[in-house]
Tab-separated table of C-alpha atoms in Angstrom:
chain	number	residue	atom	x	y	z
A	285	UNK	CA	0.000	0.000	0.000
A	286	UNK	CA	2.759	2.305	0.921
A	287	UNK	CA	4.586	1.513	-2.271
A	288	UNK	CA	1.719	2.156	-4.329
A	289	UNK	CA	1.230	5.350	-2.531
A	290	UNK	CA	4.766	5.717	-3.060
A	291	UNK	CA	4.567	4.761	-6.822
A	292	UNK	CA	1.066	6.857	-7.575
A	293	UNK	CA	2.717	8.391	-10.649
A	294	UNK	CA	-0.814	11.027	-10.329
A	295	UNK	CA	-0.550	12.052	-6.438
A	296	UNK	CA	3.412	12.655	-5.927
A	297	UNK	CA	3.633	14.395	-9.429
A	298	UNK	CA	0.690	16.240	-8.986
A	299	UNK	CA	1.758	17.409	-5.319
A	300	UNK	CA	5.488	17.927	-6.200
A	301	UNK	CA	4.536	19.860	-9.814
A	302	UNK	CA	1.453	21.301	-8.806
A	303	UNK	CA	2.816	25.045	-9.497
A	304	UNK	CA	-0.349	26.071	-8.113
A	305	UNK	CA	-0.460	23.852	-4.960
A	306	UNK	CA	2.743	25.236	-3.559
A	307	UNK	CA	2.417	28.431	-4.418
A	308	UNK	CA	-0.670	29.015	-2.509
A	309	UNK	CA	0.678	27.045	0.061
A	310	UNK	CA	3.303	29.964	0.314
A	311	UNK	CA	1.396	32.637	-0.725
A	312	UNK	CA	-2.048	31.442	1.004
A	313	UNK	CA	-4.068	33.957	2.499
A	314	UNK	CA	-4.294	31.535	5.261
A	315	UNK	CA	-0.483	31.706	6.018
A	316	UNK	CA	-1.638	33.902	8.923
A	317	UNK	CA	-4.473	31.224	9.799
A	318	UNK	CA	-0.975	29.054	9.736
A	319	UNK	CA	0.908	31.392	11.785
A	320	UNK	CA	-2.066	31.514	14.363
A	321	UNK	CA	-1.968	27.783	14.256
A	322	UNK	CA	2.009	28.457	14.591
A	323	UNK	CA	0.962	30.113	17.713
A	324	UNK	CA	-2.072	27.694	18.841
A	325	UNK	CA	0.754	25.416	18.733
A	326	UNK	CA	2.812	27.807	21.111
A	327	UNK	CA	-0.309	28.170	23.312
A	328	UNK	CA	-1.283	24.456	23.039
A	329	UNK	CA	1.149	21.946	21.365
A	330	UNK	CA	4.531	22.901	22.885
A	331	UNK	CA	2.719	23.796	26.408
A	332	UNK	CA	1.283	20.344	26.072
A	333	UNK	CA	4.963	18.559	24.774
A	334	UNK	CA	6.507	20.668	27.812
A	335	UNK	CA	3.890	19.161	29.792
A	336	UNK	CA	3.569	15.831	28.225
A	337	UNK	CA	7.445	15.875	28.190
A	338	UNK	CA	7.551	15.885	31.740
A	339	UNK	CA	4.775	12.870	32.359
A	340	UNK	CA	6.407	10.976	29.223
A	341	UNK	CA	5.311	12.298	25.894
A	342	UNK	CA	8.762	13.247	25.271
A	343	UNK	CA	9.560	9.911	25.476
A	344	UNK	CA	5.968	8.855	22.973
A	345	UNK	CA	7.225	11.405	21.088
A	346	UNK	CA	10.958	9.825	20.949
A	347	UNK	CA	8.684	6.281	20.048
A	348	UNK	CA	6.867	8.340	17.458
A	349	UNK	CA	9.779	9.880	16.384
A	350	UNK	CA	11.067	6.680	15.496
A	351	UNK	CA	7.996	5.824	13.880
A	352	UNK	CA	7.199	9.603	12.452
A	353	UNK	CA	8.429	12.547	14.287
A	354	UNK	CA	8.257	14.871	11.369
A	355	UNK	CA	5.208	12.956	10.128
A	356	UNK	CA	3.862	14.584	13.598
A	357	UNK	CA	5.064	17.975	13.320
A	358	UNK	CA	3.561	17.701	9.643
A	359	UNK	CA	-0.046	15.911	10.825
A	360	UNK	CA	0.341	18.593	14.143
A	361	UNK	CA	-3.161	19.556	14.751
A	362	UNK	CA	-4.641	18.779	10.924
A	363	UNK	CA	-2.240	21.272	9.153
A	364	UNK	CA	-1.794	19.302	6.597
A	365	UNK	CA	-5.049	19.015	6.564
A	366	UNK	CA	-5.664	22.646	7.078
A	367	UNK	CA	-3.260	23.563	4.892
A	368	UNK	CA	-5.049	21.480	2.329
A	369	UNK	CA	-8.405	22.559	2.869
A	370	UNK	CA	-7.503	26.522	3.370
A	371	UNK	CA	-9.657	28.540	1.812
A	372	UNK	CA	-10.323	26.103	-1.391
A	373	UNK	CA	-7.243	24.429	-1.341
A	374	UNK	CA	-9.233	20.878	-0.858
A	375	UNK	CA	-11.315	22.251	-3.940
A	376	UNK	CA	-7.924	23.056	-6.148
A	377	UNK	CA	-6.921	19.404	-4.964
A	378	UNK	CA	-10.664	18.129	-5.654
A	379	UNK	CA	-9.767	20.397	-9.144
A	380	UNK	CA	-6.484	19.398	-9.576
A	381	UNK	CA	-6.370	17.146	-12.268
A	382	UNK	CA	-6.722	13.481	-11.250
A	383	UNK	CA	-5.584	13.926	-7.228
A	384	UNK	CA	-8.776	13.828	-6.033
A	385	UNK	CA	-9.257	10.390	-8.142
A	386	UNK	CA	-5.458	9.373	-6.680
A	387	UNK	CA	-6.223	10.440	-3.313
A	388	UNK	CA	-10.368	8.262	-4.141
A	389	UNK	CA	-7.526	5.227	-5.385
A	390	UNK	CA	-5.635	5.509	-2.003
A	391	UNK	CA	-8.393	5.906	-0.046
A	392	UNK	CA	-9.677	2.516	-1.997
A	393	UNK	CA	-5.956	1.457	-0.325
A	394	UNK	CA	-7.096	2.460	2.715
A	395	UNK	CA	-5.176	5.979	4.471
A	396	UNK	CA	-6.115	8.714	2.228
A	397	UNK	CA	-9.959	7.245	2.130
A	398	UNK	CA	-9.620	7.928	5.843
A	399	UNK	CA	-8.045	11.249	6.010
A	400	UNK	CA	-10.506	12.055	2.843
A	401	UNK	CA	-13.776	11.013	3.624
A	402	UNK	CA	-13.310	11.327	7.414
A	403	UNK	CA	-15.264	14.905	7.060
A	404	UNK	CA	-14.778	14.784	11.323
A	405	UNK	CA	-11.776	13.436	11.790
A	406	UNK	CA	-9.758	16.088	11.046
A	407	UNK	CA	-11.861	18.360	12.858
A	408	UNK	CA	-12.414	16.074	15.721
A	409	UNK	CA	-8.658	15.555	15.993
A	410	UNK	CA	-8.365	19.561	15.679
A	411	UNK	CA	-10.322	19.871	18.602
A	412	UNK	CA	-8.957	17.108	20.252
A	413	UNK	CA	-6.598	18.496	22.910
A	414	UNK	CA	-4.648	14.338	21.808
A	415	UNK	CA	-5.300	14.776	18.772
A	416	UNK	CA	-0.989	14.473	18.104
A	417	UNK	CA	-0.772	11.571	20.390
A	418	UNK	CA	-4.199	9.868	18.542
A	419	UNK	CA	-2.410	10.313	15.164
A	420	UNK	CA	1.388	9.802	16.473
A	421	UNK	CA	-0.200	6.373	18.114
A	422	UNK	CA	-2.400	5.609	15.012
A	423	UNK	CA	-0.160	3.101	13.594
A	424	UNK	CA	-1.613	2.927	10.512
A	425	UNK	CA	-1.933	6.466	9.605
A	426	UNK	CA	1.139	8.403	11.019
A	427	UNK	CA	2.966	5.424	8.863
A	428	UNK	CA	0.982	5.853	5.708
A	429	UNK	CA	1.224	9.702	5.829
A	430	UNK	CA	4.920	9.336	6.827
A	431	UNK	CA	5.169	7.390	4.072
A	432	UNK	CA	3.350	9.403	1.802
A	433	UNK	CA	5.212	12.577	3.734
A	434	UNK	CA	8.812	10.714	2.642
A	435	UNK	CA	6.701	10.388	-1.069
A	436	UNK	CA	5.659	14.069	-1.417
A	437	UNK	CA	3.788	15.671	1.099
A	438	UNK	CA	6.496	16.311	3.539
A	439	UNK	CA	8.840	16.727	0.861
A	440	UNK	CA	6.583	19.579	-0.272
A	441	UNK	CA	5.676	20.790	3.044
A	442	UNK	CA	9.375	20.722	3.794
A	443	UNK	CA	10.193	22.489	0.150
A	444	UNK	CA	7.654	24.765	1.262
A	445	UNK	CA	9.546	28.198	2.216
A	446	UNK	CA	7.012	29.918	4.055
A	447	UNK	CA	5.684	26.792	5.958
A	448	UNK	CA	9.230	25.812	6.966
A	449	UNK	CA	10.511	29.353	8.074
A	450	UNK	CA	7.575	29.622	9.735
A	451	UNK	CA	7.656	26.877	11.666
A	452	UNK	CA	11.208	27.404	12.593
A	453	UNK	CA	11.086	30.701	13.103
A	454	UNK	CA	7.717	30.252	15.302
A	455	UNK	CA	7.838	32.516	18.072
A	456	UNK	CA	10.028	29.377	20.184
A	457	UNK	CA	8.299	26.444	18.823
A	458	UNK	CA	10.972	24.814	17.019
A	459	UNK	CA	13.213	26.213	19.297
A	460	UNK	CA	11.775	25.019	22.579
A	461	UNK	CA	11.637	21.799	20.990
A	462	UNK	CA	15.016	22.092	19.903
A	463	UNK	CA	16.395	23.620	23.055
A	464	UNK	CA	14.490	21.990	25.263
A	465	UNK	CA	16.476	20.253	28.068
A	466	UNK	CA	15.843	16.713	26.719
A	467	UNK	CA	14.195	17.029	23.333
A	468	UNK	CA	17.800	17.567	21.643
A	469	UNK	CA	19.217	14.459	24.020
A	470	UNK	CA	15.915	12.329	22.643
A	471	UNK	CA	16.348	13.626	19.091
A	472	UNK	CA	20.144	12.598	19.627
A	473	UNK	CA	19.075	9.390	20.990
A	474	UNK	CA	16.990	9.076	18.232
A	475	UNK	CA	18.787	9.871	15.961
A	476	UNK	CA	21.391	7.156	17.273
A	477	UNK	CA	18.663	4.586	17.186
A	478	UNK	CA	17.872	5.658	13.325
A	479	UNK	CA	15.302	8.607	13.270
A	480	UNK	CA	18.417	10.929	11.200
A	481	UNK	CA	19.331	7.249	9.329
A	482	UNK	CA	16.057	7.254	7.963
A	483	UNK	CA	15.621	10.553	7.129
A	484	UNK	CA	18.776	10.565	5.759
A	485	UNK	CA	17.931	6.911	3.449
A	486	UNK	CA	14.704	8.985	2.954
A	487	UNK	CA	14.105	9.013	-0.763
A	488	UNK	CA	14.791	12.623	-1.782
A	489	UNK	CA	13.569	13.716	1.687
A	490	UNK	CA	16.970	14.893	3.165
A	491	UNK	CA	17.794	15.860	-0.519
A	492	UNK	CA	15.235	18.442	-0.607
A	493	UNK	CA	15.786	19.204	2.977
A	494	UNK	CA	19.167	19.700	1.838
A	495	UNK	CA	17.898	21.894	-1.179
A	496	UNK	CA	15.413	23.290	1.017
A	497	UNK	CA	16.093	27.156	1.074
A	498	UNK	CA	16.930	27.401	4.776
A	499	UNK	CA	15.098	23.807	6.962
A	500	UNK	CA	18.384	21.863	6.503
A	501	UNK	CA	20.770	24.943	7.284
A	502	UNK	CA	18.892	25.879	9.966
A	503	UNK	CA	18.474	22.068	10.900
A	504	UNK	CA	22.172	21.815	10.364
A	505	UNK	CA	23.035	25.241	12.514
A	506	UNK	CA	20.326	23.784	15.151
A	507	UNK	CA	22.012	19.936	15.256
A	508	UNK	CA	25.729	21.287	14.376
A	509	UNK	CA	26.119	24.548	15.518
A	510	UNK	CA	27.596	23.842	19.012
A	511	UNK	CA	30.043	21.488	16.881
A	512	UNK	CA	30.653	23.896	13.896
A	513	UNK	CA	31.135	26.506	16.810
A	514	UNK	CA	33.432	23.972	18.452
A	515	UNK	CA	35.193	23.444	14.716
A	516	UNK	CA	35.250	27.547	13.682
A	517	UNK	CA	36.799	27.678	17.526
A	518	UNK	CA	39.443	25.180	16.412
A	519	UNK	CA	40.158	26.257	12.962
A	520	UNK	CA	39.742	30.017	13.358
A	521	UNK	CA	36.961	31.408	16.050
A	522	UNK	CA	39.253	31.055	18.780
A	523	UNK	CA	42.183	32.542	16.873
A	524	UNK	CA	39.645	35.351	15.659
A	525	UNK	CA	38.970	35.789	19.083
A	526	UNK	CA	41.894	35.506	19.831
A	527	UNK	CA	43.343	38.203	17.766
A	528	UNK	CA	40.438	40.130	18.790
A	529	UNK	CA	40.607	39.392	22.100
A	530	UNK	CA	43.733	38.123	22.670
A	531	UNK	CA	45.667	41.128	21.792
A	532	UNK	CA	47.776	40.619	24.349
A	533	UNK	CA	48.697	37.298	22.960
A	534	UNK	CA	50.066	39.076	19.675
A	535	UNK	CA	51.499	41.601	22.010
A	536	UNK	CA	53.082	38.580	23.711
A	537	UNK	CA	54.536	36.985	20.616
A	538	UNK	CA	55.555	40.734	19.921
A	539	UNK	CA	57.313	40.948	22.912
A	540	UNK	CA	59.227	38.049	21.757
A	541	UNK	CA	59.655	39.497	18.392
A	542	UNK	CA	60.587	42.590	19.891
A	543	UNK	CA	57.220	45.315	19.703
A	544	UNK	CA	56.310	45.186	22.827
A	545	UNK	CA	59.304	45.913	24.147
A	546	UNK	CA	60.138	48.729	21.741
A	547	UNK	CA	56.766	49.917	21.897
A	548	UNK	CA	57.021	49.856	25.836
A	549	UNK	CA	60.438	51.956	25.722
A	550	UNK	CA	58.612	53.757	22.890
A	551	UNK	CA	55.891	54.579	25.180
A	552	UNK	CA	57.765	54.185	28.175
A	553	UNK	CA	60.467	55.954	27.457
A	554	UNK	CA	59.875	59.415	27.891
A	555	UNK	CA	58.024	58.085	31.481
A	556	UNK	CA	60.931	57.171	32.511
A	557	UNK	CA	62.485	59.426	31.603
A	558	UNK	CA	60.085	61.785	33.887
A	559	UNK	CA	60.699	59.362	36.689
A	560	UNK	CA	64.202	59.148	35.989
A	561	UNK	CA	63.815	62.774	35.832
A	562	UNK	CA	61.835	62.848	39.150
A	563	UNK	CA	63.777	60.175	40.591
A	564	UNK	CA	66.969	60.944	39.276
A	565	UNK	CA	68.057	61.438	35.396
A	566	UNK	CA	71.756	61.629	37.389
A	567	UNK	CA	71.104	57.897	38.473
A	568	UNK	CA	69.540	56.920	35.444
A	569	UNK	CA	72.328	58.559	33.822
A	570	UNK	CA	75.421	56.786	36.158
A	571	UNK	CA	73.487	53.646	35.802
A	572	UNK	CA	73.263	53.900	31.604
A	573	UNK	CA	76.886	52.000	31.049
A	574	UNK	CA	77.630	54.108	28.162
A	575	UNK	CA	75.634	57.963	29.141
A	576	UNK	CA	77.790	58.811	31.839
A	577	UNK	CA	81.320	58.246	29.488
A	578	UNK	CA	78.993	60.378	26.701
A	579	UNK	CA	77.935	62.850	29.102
A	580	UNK	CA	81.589	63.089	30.195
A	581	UNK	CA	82.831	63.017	26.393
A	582	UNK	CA	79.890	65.098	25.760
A	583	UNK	CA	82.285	68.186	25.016
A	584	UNK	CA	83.843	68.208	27.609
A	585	UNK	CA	81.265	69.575	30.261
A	586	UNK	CA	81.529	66.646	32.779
A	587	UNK	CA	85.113	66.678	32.706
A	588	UNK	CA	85.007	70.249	32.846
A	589	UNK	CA	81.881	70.231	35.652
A	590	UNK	CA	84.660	67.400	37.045
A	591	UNK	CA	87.569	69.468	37.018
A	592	UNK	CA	85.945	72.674	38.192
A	593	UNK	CA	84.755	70.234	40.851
A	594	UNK	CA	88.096	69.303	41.703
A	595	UNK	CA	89.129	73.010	41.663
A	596	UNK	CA	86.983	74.563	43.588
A	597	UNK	CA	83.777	75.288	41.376
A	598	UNK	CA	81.631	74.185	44.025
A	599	UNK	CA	82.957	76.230	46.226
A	600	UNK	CA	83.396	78.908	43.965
A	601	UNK	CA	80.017	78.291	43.260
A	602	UNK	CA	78.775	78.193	46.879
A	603	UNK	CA	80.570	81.237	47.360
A	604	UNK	CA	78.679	82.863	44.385
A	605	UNK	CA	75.741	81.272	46.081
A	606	UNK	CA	76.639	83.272	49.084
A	607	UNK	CA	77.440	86.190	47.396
A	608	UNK	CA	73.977	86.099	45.467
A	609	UNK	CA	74.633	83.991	42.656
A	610	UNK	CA	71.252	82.013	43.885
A	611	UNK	CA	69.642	85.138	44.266
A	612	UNK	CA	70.295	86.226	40.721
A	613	UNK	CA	69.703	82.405	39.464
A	614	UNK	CA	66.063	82.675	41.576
A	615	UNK	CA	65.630	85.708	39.554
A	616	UNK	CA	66.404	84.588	36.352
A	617	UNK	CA	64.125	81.793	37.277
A	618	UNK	CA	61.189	84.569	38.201
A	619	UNK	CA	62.098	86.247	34.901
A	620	UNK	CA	61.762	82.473	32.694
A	621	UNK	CA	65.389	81.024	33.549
A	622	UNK	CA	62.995	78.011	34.927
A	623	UNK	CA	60.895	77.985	32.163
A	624	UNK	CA	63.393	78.079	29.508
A	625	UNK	CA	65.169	75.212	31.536
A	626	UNK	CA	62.059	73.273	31.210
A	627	UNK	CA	61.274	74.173	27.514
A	628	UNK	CA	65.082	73.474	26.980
A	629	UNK	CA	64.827	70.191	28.593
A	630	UNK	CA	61.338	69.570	26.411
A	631	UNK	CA	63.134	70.832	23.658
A	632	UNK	CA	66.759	69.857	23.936
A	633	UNK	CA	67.334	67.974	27.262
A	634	UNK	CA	65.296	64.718	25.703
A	635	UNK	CA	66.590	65.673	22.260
A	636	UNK	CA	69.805	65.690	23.715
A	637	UNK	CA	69.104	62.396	25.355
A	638	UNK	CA	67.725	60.724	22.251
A	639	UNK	CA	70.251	62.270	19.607
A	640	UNK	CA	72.973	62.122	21.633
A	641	UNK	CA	74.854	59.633	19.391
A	642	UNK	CA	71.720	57.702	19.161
A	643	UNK	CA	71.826	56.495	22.868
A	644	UNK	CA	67.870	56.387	22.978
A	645	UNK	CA	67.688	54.926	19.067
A	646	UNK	CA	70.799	52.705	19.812
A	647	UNK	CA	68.734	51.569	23.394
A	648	UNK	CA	65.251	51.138	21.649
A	649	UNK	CA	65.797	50.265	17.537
A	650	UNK	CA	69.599	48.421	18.702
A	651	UNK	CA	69.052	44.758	17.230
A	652	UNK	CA	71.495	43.364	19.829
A	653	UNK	CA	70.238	45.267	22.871
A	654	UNK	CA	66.634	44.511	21.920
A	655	UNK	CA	68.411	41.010	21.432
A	656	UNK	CA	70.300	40.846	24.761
A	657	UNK	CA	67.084	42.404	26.694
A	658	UNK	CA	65.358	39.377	25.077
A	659	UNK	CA	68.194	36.945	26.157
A	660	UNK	CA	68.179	38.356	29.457
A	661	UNK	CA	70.203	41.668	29.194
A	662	UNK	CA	67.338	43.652	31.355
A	663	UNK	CA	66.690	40.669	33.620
A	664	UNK	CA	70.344	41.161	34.480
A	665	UNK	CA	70.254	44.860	34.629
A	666	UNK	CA	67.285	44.063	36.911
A	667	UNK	CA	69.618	41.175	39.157
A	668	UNK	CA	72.267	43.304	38.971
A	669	UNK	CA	70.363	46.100	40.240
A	670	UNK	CA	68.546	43.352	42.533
A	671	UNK	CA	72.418	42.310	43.621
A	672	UNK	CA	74.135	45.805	43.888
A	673	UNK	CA	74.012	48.434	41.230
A	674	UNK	CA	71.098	50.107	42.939
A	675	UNK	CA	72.294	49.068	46.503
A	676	UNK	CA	75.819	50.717	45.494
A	677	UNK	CA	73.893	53.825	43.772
A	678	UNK	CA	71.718	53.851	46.903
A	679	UNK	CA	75.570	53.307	48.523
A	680	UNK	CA	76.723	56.170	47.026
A	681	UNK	CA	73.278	58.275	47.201
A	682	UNK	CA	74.172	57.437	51.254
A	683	UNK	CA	77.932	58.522	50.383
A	684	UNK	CA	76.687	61.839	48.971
A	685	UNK	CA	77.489	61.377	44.705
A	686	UNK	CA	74.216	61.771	44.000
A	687	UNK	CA	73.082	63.504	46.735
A	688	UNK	CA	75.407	66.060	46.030
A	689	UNK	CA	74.326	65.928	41.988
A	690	UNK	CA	70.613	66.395	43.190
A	691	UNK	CA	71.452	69.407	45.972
A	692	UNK	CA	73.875	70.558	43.267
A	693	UNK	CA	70.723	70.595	40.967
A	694	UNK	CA	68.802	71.715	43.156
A	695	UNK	CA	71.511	74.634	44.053
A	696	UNK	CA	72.719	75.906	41.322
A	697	UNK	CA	75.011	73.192	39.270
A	698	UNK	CA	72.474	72.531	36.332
A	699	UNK	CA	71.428	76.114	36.256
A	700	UNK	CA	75.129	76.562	36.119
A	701	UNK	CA	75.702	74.662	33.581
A	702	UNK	CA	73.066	76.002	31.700
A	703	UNK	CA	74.343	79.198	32.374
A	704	UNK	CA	78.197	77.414	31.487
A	705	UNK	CA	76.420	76.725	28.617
A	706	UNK	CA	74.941	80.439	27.974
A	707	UNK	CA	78.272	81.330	28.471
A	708	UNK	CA	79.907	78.821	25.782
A	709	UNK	CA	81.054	76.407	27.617
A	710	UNK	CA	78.482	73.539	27.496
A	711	UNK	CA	76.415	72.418	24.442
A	712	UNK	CA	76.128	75.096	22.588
A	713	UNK	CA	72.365	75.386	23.498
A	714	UNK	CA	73.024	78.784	24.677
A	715	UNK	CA	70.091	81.202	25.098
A	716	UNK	CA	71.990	83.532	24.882
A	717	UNK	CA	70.367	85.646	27.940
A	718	UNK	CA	73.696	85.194	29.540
């Protein structure tokens, strides 16, 4: 019976070419009545699942599943049916050539006779709040229809663009019953006991599933997105995220490349030199291995800050102090000497520091230092430091060197030099106020 179903050369044809059939089906007028069946099935059919699911019709409906699961969503509360007889579509059918006369020869066979004839049954089983289980549990009838469902009629409800979006996109329908806690487990079961096997050996079913405009993508995004997720996360989500929000990790493999790091003397830089600044530039500067010898060979004026050191600029200078030296210094600082110090250091000071025989450029853009910081170079800095260098600066910070830099600073040396400098003595980045 099912194969001649199956075979009826006038019923699948008709159903499948019927360019009339399906198009109403999409464009019905009673796509709404189909919507508010959608949502009758909201109201009724999933409340009744959730509840059903809970007392066991999950499980009937895992059974039926087996037996005809889409069959059921198709057969749901006659909308087959409905669909069929909405607003003259049973008449186009009863017009259609020979289907009425197929559907007469089947229901000689015995299902379609039933569903045909049976002027209450599809009302009755509208009404009926078990209608789904009746017809799931109807042996013969959810197996003919599935049957005739694999033949055509799910095939075509299936192909059907409007039906299918709308019963996937059904305000939670489709997905309640796909998200619900144990319909996916059941339909996995299922599907492990054959439900997918079968629709998959389904003649032309999973085909036009497959061609379907969106059933079997969204079928596949609903049953494969979690492992497509999974997939994209292995073969490129992750590293998209990743990239987008693992910046860090590319600043991390930059840091071993080297970015990082010149980006953080890039950026940090000029911070530290403020803190050094703050701190002291002096120590930064008797710390750098090379600044202090440039600073010295730096035309002379350590040597020459040195030797006036050793003969008696300090005091010569503390004597000037005395004598008002710091007075006139404080005034040149009320009349911009400060200022001018501070745009010199903006302007020359960290020039000076970062041109002076590309110290900064040779610290930041230096392959080998980058290189040696990467082999360990500032980790050793850092254990020196940790083992002396800044113990023996704080030493000699406790001895006086630096104290004596700072109060020298702080006193008049810089200003002096500044002034040394004024005078033609130091960098040649006179201001010639002096």
């Amino acid at each position: 019976m099912v194969e001649e179903q199956a075979e009826d050369e006038g019923m699948v044809e008709e159903q499948a070419e019927d360019e009339g059939m399906v198009e109403e089906q999409e464009e019905d007028e009673g796509m709404v009545e189909e919507q508010e069946q959608a949502e009758d099935e909201d109201e009724g059919m999933v409340e009744e699942q959730a509840e059903d699911e809970d007392e066991g019709m999950v499980e009937e409906q895992a059974e039926d599943e087996d037996e005809g699961m889409v069959e059921e969503q198709a057969e749901d509360e006659g909308m087959v049916e409905e669909q069929a007889e909405d607003e003259g579509m049973v008449e186009e059918e009863d017009e259609d050539e020979g289907m009425v006369e197929e559907q007469e020869e089947d229901e000689d066979e015995g299902m379609v006779e039933e569903q045909a004839e049976d002027e209450g049954m599809v009302e009755d089983e509208d009404e009926d709040e078990g209608m789904v289980e009746e017809q799931a549990e109807d042996e013969g009838m959810v197996e003919e229809q599935a049957e005739d469902e694999d033949e055509g009629m799910v095939e075509e409800q299936e192909e059907d663009e409007g039906m299918v979006e709308e019963q996937e996109e059904d305000e939670g329908m489709v997905e309640e019953q796909e998200e619900d806690e144990g319909m996916v487990e059941e339909q996995a079961e299922d599907e492990d006991e054959g439900m997918v096997e079968e629709q998959a050996e389904d003649e032309g079913m999973v085909e036009e599933q497959e061609e379907d405009e969106g059933m079997v993508e969204e079928q596949d995004e609903d049953e494969g997105m979690v492992e497509e997720q999974e997939e994209d996360e292995d073969e490129g989500m992750v590293e998209e995220q990743a990239e987008d929000e693992g910046m860090v990790e590319e600043q991390a493999e930059d840091e071993d490349e080297g970015m990082v790091e010149e980006q953080a003397e890039d950026e940090g830089m000029v911070e530290e030199q403020a803190e050094d600044e703050d701190e002291g530039m002096v120590e930064e500067q008797a710390e750098d291995e090379g600044m202090v010898e440039e600073q010295a060979e730096d035309e002379g004026m350590v040597e020459e800050q040195a030797e006036d050191e050793d003969e008696g600029m300090v005091e010569e200078q503390e004597e000037d102090e005395d004598e008002g030296m710091v007075e006139e210094q404080a005034e040149d600082e009320d009349e911009g000497m400060v200022e001018e110090q501070a745009e010199d250091e903006d302007e020359g000071m960290v020039e000076e520091q970062e041109e002076d025989e590309g110290m900064v450029e040779e610290q930041e853009e230096d392959e080998g230092m980058v290189e040696d910081e990467d082999e360990g170079m500032v980790e050793e800095q850092e254990e020196d430091e940790d083992e002396g260098m800044v113990e023996e600066q704080e030493e000699d910070e406790d001895e006086g060197m630096v104290e004596e830099q700072a109060e020298d600073e702080d006193e008049g040396m810089v200003e002096e030099q500044e002034e040394d400098e004024g005078n033609g003595r130091g960098t040649g980045r006179g201001r010639g106020k002096w």
